[in-house]
mmCIF file of C-alpha atoms in Angstrom:
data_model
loop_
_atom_site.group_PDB
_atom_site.id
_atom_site.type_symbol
_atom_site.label_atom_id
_atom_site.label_comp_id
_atom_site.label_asym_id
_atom_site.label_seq_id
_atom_site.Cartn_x
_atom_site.Cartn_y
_atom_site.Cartn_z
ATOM 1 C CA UNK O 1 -10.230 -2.340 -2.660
ATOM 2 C CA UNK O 2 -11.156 1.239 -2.482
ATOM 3 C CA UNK O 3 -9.556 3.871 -0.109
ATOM 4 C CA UNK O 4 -10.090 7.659 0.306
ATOM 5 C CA UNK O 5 -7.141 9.932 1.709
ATOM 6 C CA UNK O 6 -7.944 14.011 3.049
ATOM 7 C CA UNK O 7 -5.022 15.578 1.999
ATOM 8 C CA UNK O 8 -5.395 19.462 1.828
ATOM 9 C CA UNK O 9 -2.063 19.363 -0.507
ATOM 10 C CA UNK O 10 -2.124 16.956 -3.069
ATOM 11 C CA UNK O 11 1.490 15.859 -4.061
ATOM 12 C CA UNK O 12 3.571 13.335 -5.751
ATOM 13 C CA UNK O 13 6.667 13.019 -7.639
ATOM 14 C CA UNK O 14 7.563 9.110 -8.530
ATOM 15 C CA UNK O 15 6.869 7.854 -11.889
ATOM 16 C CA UNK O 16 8.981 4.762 -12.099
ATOM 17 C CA UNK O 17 7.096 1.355 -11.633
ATOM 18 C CA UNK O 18 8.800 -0.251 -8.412
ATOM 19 C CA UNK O 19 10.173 2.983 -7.683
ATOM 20 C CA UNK O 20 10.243 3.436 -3.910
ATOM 21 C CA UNK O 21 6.718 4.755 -3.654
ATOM 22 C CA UNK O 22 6.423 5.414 0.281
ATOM 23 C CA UNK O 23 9.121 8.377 -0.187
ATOM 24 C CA UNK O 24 6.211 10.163 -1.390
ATOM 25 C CA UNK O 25 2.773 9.823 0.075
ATOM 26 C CA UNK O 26 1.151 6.663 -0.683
ATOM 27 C CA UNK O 27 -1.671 4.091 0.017
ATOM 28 C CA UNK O 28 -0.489 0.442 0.740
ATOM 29 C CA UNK O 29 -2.391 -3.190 0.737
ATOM 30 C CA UNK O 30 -0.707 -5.998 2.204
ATOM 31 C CA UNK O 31 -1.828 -9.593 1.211
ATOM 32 C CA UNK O 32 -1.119 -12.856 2.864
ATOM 33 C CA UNK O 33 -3.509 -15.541 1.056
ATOM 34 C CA UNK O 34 -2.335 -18.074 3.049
ATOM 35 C CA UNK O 35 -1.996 -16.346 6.147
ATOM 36 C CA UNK O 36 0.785 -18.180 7.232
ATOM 37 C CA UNK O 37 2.452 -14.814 8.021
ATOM 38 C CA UNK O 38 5.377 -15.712 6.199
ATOM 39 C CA UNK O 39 5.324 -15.289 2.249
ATOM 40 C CA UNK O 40 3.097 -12.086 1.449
ATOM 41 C CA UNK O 41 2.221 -9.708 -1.165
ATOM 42 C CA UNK O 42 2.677 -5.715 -0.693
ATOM 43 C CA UNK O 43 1.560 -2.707 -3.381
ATOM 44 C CA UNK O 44 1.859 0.476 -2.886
ATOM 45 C CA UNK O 45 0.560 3.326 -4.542
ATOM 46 C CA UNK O 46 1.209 7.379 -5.024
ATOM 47 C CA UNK O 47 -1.584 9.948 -6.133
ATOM 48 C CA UNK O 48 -0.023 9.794 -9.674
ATOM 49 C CA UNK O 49 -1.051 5.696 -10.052
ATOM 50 C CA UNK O 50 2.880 4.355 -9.878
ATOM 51 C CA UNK O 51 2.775 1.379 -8.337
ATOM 52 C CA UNK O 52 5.005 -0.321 -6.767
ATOM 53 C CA UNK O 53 4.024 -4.122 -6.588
ATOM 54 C CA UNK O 54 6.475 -7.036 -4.486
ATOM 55 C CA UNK O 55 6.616 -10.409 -3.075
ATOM 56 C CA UNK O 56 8.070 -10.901 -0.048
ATOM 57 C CA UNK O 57 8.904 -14.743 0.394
ATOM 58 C CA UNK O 58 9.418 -13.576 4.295
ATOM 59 C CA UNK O 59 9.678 -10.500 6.122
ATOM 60 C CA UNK O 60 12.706 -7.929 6.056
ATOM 61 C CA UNK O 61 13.493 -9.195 9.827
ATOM 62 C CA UNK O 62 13.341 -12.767 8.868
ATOM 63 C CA UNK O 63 16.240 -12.189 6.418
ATOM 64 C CA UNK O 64 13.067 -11.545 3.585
ATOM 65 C CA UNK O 65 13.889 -9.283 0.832
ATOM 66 C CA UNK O 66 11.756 -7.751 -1.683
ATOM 67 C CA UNK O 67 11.003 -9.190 -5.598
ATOM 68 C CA UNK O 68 10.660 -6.334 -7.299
ATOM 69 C CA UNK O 69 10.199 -8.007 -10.641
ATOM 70 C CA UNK O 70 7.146 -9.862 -9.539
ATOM 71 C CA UNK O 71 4.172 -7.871 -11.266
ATOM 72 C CA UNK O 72 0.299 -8.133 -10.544
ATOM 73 C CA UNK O 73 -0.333 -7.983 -14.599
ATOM 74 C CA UNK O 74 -4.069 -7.825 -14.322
ATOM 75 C CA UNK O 75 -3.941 -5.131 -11.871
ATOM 76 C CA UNK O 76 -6.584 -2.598 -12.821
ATOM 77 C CA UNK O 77 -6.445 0.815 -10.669
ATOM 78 C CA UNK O 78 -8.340 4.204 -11.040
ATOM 79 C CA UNK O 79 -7.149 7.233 -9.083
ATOM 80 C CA UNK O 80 -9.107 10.157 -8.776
ATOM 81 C CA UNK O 81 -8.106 13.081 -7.411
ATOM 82 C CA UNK O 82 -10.006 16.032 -5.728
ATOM 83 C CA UNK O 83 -7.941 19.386 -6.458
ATOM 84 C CA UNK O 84 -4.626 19.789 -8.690
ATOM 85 C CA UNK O 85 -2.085 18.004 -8.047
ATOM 86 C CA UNK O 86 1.258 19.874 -7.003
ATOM 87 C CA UNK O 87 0.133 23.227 -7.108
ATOM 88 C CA UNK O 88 0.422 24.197 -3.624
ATOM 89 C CA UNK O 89 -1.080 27.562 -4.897
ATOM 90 C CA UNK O 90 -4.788 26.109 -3.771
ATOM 91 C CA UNK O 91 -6.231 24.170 -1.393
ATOM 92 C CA UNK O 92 -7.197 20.365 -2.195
ATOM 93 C CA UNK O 93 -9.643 17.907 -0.381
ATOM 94 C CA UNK O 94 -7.506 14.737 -1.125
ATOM 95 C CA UNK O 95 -7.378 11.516 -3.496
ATOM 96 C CA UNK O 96 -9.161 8.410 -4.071
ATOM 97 C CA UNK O 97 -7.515 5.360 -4.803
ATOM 98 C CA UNK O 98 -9.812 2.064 -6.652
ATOM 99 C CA UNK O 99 -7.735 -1.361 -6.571
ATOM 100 C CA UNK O 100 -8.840 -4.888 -8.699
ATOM 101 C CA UNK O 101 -6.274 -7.195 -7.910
ATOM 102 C CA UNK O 102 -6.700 -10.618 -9.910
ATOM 103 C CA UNK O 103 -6.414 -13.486 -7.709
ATOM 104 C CA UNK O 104 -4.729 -15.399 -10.118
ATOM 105 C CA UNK O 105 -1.788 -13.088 -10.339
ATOM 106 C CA UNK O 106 -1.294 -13.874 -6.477
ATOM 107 C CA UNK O 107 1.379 -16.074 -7.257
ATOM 108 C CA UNK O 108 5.215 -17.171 -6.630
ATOM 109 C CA UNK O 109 7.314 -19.986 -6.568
ATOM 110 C CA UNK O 110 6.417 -20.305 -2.998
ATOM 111 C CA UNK O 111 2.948 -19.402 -3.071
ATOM 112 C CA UNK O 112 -0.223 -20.342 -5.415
ATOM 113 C CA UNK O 113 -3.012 -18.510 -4.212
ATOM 114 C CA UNK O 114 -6.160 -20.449 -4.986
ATOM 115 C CA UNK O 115 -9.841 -19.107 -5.083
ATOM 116 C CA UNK O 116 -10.850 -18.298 -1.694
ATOM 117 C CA UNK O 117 -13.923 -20.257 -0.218
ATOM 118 C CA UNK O 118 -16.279 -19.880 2.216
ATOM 119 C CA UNK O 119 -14.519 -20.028 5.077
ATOM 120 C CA UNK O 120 -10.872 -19.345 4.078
ATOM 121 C CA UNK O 121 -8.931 -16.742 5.967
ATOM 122 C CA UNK O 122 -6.503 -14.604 4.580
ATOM 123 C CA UNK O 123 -4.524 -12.007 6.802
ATOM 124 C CA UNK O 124 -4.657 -8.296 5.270
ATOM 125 C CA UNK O 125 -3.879 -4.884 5.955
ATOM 126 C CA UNK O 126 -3.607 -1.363 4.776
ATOM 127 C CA UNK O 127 -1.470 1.355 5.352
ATOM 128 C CA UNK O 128 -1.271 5.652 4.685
ATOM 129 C CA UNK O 129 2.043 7.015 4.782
ATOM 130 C CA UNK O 130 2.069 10.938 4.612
ATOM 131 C CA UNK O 131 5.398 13.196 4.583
ATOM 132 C CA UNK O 132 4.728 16.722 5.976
ATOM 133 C CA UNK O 133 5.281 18.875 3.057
ATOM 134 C CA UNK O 134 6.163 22.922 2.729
ATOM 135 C CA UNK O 135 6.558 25.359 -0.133
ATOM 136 C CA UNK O 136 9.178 26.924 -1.510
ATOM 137 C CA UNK O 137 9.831 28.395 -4.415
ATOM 138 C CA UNK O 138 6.034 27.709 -6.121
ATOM 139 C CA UNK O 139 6.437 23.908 -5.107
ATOM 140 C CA UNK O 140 6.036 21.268 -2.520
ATOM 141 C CA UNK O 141 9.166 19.885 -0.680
ATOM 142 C CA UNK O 142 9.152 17.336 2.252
ATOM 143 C CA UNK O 143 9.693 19.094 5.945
ATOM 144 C CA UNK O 144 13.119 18.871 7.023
ATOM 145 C CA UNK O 145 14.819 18.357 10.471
ATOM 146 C CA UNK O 146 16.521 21.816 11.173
ATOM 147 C CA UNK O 147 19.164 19.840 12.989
ATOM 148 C CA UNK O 148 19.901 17.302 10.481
ATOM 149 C CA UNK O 149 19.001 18.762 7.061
ATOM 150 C CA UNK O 150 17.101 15.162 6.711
ATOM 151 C CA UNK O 151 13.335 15.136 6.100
ATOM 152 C CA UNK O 152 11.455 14.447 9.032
ATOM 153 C CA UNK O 153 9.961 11.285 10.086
ATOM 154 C CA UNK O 154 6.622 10.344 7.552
ATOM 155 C CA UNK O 155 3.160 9.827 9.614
ATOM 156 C CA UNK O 156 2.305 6.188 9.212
ATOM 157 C CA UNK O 157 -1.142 4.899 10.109
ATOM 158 C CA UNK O 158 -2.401 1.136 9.293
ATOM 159 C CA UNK O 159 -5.953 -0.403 9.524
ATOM 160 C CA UNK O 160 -4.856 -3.185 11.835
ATOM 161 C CA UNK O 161 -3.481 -2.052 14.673
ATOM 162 C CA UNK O 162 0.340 -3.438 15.306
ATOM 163 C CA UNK O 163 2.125 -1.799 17.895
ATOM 164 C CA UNK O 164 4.667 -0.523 15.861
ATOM 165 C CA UNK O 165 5.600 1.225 12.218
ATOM 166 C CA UNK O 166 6.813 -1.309 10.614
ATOM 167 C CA UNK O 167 3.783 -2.862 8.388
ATOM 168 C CA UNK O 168 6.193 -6.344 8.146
ATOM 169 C CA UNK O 169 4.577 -8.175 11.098
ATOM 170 C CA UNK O 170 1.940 -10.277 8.777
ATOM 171 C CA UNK O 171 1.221 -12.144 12.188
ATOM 172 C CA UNK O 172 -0.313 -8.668 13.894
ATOM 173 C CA UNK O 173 -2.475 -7.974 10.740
ATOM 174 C CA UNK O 174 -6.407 -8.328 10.517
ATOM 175 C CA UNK O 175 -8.255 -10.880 9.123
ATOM 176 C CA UNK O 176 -10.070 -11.184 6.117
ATOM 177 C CA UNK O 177 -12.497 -14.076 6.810
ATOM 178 C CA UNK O 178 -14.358 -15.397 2.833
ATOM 179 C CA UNK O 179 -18.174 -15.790 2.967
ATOM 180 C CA UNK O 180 -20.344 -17.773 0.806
ATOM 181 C CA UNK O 181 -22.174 -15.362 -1.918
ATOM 182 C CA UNK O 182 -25.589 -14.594 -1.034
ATOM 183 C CA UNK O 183 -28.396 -14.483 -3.936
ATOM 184 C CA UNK O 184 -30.184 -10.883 -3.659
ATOM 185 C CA UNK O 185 -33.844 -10.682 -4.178
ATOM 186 C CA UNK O 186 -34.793 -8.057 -6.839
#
């Protein structure tokens, strides 16, 4: 999976693992092998490579909480970034973001993801979260409500259509339909 954000300031502040990484901005992949749209896989990611990598055994309004301990171990990422990141002193062009996620490690007590054939559907989608940011004092801070003090609402924007914000509606995600390989001439 490979995704590239414009961002003309590049910023991020979480470095814990499992950290709440949409509180800065972030790329997200959502994975339901099955696509059962009940038990589902979620990572997120910030422009410093924390990731933040759950199972969901159901969604959040299905009484579905989050297993933060669950891990994709073979995860391999690469981000790349195109300008310096939290220096609000320049302009920046944005981040790329490179994903291998190991089948194998798509796996709970409720789900066993086997390798996909021909044919198999899974349902998938990806989301961009983005926080309006200003500067102050040399740095980047989130855009507050002058009303409430609070930071205003993040931009949210998903590959699949839903409706709605919230990316927990595995039933209004896209599909990702499995093809057999094709030989290429050389």
């Amino acid at each position: 999976i490979a995704a590239q954000m414009e961002e003309p300031a590049l910023w991020a502040t979480i470095t814990e693992r499992d950290a709440v990484i949409f509180h800065d901005n972030d790329f997200e992949v959502f994975l339901d092998p099955d696509g059962d749209a009940r038990s589902y896989f979620e990572l997120e990611i910030n422009a410093l490579g924390t990731v933040w990598d759950l199972f969901l055994p159901r969604a959040y309004r299905d009484g579905g909480s989050a297993r933060n301990a669950w891990n994709i171990t073979g995860l391999r990422l690469t981000v790349r970034l195109a300008g310096t990141l939290n220096q609000p002193a320049d302009r920046d062009s944005g981040w790329t973001v490179e994903l291998a996620i190991p089948i194998r490690d798509l796996r709970a007590p409720e789900v066993t993801t086997a390798m996909p054939r021909a044919g198999d559907v899974w349902r998938v989608n990806f989301s961009r979260v983005e926080w309006d940011l200003r500067v102050a004092g040399g740095s980047y801070g989130k855009v507050t409500d002058s009303g409430t003090g609070r930071p205003r609402a993040e931009h949210n924007w998903g590959w699949s259509p839903q409706g709605m914000v919230d990316m927990h509606q595995p039933e209004r995600w896209g599909y990702l339909e499995f093809a057999a390989a094709r030989a290429i001439a050389r």
